[in-house]
PDB file of C-alpha atoms and ligand atoms in Angstrom:
ATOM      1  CA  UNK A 177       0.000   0.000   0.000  1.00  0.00           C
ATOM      2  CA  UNK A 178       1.391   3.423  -0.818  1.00  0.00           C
ATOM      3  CA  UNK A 179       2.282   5.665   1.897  1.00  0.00           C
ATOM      4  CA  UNK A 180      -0.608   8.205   0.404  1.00  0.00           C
ATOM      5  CA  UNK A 181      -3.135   5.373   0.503  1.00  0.00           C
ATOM      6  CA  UNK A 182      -2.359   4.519   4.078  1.00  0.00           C
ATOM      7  CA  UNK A 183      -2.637   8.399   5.033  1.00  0.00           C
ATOM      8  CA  UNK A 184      -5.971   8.339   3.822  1.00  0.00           C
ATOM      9  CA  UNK A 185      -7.234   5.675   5.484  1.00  0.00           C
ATOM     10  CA  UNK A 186      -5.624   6.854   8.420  1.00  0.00           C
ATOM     11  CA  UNK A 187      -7.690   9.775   8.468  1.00  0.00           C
ATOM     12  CA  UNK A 188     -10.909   7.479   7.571  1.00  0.00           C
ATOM     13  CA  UNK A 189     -10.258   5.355  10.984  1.00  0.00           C
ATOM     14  CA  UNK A 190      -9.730   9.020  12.711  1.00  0.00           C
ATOM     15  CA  UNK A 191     -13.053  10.476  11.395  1.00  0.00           C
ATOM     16  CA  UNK A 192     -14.766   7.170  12.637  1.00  0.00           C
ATOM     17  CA  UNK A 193     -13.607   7.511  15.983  1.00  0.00           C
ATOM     18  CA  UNK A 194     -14.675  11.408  16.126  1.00  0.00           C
ATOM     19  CA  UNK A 195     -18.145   9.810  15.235  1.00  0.00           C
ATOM     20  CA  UNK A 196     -17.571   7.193  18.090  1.00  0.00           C
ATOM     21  CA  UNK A 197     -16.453   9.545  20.567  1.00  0.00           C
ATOM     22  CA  UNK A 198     -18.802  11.994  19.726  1.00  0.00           C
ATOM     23  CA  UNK A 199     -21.836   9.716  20.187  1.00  0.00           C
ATOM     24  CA  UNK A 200     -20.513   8.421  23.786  1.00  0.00           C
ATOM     25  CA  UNK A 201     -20.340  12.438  25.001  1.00  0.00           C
ATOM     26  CA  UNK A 202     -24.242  11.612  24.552  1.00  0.00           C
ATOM     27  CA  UNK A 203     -24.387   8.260  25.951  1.00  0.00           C
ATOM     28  CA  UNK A 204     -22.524   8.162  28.649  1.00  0.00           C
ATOM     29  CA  UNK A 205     -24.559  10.649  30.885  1.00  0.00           C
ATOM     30  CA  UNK A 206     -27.568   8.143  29.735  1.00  0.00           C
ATOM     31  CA  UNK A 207     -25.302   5.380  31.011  1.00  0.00           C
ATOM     32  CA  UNK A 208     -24.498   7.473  34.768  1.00  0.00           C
ATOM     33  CA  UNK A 209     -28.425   8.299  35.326  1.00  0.00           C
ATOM     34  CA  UNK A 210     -29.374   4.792  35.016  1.00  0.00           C
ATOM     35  CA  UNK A 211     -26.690   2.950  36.797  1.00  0.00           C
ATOM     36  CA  UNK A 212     -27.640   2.451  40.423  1.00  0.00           C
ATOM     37  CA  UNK A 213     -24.365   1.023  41.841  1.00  0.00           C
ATOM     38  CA  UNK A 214     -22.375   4.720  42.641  1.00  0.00           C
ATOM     39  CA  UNK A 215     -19.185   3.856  42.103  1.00  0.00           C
ATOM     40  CA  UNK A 216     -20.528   2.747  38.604  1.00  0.00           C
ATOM     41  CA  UNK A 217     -22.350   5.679  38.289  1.00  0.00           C
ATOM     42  CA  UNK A 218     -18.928   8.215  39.255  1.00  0.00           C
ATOM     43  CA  UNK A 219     -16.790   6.065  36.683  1.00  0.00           C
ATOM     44  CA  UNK A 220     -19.348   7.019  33.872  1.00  0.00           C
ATOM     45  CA  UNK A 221     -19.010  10.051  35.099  1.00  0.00           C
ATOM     46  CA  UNK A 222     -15.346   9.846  34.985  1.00  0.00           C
ATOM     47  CA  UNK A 223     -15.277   8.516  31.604  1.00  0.00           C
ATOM     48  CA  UNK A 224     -17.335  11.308  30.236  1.00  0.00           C
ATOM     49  CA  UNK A 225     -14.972  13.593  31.091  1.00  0.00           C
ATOM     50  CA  UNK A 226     -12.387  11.639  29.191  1.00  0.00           C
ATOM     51  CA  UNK A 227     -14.341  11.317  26.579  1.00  0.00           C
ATOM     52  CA  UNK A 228     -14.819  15.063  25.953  1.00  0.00           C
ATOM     53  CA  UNK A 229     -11.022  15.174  26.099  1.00  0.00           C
ATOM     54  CA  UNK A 230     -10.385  11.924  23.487  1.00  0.00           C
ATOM     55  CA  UNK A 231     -12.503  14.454  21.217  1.00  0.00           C
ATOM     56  CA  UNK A 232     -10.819  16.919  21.996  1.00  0.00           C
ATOM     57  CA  UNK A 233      -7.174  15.139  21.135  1.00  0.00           C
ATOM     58  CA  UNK A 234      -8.471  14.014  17.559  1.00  0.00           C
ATOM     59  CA  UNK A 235      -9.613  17.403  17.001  1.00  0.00           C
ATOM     60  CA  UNK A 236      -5.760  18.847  17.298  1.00  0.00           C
ATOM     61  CA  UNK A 237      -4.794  15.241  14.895  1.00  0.00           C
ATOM     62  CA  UNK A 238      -7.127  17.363  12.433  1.00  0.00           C
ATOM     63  CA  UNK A 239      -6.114  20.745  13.344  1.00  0.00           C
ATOM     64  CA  UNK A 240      -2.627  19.366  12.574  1.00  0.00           C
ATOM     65  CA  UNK A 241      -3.476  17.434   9.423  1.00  0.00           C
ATOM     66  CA  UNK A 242      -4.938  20.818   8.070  1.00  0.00           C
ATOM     67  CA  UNK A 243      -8.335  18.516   7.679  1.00  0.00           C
ATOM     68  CA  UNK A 244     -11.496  18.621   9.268  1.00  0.00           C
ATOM     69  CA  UNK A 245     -12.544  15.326  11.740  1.00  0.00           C
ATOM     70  CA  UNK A 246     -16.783  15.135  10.540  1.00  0.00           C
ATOM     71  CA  UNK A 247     -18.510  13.415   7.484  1.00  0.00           C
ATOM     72  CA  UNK A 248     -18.179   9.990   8.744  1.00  0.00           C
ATOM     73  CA  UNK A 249     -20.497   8.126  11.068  1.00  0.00           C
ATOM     74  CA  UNK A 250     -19.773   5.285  13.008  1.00  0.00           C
ATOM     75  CA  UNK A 251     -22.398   2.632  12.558  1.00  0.00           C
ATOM     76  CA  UNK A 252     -20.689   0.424  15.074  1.00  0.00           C
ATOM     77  CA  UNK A 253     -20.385   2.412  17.776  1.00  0.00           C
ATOM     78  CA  UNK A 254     -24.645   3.340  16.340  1.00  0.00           C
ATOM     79  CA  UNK A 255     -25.065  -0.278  16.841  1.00  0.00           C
ATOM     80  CA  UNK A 256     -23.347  -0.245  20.168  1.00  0.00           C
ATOM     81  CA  UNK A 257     -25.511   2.302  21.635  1.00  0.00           C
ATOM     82  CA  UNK A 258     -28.405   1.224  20.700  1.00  0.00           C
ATOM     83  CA  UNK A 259     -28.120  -2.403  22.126  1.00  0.00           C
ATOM     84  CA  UNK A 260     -26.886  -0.388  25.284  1.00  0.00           C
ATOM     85  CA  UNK A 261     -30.506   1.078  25.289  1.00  0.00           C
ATOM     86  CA  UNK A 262     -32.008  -2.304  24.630  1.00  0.00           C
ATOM     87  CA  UNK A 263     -30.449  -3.924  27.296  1.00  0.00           C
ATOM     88  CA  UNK A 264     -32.124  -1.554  29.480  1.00  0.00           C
ATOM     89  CA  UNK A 265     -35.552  -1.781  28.619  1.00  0.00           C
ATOM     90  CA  UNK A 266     -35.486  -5.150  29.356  1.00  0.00           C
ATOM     91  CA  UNK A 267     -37.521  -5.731  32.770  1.00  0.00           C
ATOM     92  CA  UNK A 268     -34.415  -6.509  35.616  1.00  0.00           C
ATOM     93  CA  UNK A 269     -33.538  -5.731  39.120  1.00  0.00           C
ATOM     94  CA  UNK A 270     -31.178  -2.966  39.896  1.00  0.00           C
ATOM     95  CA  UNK A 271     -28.092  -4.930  40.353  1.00  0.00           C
ATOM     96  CA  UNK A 272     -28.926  -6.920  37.163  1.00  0.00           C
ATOM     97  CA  UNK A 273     -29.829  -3.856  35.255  1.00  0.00           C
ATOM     98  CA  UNK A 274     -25.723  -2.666  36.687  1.00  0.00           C
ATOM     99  CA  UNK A 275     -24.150  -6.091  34.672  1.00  0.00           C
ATOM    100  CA  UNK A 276     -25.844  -4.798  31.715  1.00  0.00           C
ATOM    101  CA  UNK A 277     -24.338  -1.250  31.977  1.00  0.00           C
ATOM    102  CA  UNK A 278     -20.864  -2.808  32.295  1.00  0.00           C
ATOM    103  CA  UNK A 279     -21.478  -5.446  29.613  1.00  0.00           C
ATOM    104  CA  UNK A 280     -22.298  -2.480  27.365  1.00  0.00           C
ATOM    105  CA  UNK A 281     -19.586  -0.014  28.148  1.00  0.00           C
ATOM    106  CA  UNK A 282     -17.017  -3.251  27.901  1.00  0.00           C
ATOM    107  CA  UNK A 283     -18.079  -3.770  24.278  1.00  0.00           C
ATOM    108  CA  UNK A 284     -17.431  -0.023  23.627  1.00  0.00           C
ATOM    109  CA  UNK A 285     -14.046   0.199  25.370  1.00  0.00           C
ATOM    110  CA  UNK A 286     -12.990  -2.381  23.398  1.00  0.00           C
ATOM    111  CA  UNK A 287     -13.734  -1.185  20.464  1.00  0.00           C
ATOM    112  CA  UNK A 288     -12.472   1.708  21.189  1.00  0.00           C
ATOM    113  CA  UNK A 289      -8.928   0.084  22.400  1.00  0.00           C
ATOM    114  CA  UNK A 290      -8.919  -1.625  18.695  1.00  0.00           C
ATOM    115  CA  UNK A 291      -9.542   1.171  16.715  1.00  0.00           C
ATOM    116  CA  UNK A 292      -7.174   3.703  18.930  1.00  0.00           C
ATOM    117  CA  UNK A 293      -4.602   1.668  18.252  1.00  0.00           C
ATOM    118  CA  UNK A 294      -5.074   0.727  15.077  1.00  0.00           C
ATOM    119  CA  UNK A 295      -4.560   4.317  14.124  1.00  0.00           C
ATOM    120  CA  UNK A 296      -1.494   4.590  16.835  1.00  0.00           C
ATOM    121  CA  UNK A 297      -0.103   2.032  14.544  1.00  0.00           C
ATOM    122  CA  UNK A 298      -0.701   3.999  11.304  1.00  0.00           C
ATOM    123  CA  UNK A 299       0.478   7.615  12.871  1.00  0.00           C
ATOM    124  CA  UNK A 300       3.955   6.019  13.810  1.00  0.00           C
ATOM    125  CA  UNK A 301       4.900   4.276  10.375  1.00  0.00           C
ATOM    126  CA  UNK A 302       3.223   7.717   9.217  1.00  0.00           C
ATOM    127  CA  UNK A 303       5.790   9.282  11.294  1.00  0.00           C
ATOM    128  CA  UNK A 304       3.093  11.507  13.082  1.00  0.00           C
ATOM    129  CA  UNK A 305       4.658  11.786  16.110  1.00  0.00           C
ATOM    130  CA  UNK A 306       2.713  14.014  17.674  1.00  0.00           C
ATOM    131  CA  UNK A 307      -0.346  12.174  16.811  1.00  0.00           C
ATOM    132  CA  UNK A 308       0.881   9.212  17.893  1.00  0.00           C
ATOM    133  CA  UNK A 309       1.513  10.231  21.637  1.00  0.00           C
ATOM    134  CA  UNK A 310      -2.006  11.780  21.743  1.00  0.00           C
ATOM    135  CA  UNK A 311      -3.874   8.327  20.353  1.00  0.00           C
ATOM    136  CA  UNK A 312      -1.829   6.170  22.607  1.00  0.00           C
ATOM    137  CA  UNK A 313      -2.967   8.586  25.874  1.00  0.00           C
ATOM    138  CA  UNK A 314      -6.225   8.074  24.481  1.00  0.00           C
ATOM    139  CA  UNK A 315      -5.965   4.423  24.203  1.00  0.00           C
ATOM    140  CA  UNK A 316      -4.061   4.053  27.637  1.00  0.00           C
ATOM    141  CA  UNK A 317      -6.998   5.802  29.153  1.00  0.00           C
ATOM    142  CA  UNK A 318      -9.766   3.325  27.793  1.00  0.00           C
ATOM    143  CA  UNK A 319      -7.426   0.079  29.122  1.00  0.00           C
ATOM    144  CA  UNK A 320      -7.721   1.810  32.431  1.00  0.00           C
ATOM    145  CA  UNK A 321     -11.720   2.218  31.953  1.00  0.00           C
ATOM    146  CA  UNK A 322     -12.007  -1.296  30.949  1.00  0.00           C
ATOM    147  CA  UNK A 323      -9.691  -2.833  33.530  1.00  0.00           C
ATOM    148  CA  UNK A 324     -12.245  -0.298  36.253  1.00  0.00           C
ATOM    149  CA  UNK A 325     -15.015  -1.866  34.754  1.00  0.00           C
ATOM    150  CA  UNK A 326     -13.509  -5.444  35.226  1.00  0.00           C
ATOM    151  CA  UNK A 327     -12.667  -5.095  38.922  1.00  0.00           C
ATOM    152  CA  UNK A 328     -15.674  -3.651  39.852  1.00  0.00           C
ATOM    153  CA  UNK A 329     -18.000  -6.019  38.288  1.00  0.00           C
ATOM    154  CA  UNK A 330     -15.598  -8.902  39.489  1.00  0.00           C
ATOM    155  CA  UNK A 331     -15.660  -7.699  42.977  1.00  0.00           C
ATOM    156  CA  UNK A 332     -18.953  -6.337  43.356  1.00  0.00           C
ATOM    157  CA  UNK A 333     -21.886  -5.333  40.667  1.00  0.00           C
ATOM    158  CA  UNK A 334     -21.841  -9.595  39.087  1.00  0.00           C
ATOM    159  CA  UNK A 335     -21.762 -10.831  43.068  1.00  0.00           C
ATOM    160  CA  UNK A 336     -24.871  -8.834  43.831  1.00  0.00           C
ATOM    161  CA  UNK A 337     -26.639  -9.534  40.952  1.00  0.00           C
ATOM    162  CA  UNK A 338     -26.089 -13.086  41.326  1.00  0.00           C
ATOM    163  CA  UNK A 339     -26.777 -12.618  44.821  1.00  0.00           C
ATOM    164  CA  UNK A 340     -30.205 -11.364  44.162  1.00  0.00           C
ATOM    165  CA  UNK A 341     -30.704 -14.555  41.929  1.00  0.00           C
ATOM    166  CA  UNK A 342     -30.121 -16.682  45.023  1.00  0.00           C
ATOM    167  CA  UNK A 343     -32.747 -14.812  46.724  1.00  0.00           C
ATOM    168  CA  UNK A 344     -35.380 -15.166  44.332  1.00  0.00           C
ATOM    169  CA  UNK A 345     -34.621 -19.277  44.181  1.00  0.00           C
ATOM    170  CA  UNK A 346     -34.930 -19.458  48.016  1.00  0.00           C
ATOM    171  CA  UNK A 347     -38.051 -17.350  47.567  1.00  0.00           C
ATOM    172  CA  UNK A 348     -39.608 -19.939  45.749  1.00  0.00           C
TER     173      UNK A 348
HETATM  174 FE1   FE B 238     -12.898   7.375  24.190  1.00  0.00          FE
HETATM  175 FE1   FE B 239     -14.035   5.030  26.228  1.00  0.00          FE
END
């Protein structure tokens, strides 16, 4: 593939994680009013706030790149969202309704993570530097989110929502 060829697609992948990023600034708040567990609710918080700044690191890529970051929307992270929402219409208890939120924002991190550094990849044999310090931040900072998310469904949201299971059997 020819240097030119890869630069374009380069800026393709960046322009779909604008899109992506841009549609989470809108999500996530969504995400934090529905969560019940509060430490799940302050990390989507948390992660808004990163968010806004991931948007605002591909927006000086573009600034640099003399091009602009819109025309492109990501259907994936479209897709993502929307099963999000699915997931909580569905008719669950509170701590239930938490191990959807995290199975949710999991799928998004990672997605994130592939497509940050996909493009981390691209800026360095691109020699961009720059842009390749800012996407790796980026993509350091969604790890940490999805390693948060881990732990805290590990060590507390999946217990009590299998914990409520147990009560309903003994219910019975
Ligand atoms: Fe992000
Ligand atoms: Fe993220």
């Amino acid at each position: 593939m020819k240097l030119e060829e890869l630069r374009d697609l380069y800026i393709e992948e960046l322009r779909d994680l604008y899109s992506a990023e841009n549609q989470l600034v809108k999500a996530l708040p969504k995400m934090a009013k529905a969560a019940t567990n509060e430490e799940l609710a302050e990390g989507f918080e948390e992660h808004l706030e990163q968010t806004k700044g991931h948007v605002n690191r591909l927006k000086q890529i573009f600034d640099r790149l003399g091009k602009k970051p819109t025309g492109k929307v990501c259907k994936a992270m479209e897709g993502l969202v929307a099963e999000a929402k699915e997931a909580l219409e569905e008719d669950m208890t509170p701590e239930v309704l938490d191990a959807a939120l995290i199975a949710s924002a999991q799928r998004v991190e990672h997605y994130e993570m592939a497509g940050y550094g996909t493009v981390r990849s691209f800026a360095k044999l691109l020699k961009e530097r720059e842009a390749m310090a800012l996407l790796q931040q980026t993509l350091d900072e969604e790890a940490a989110t999805d390693k948060k998310l881990t732990k805290l469904a590990v060590s507390t949201i999946n217990i009590d929502a299998a914990h409520e299971d147990d009560e309903e059997m003994d219910d019975e």
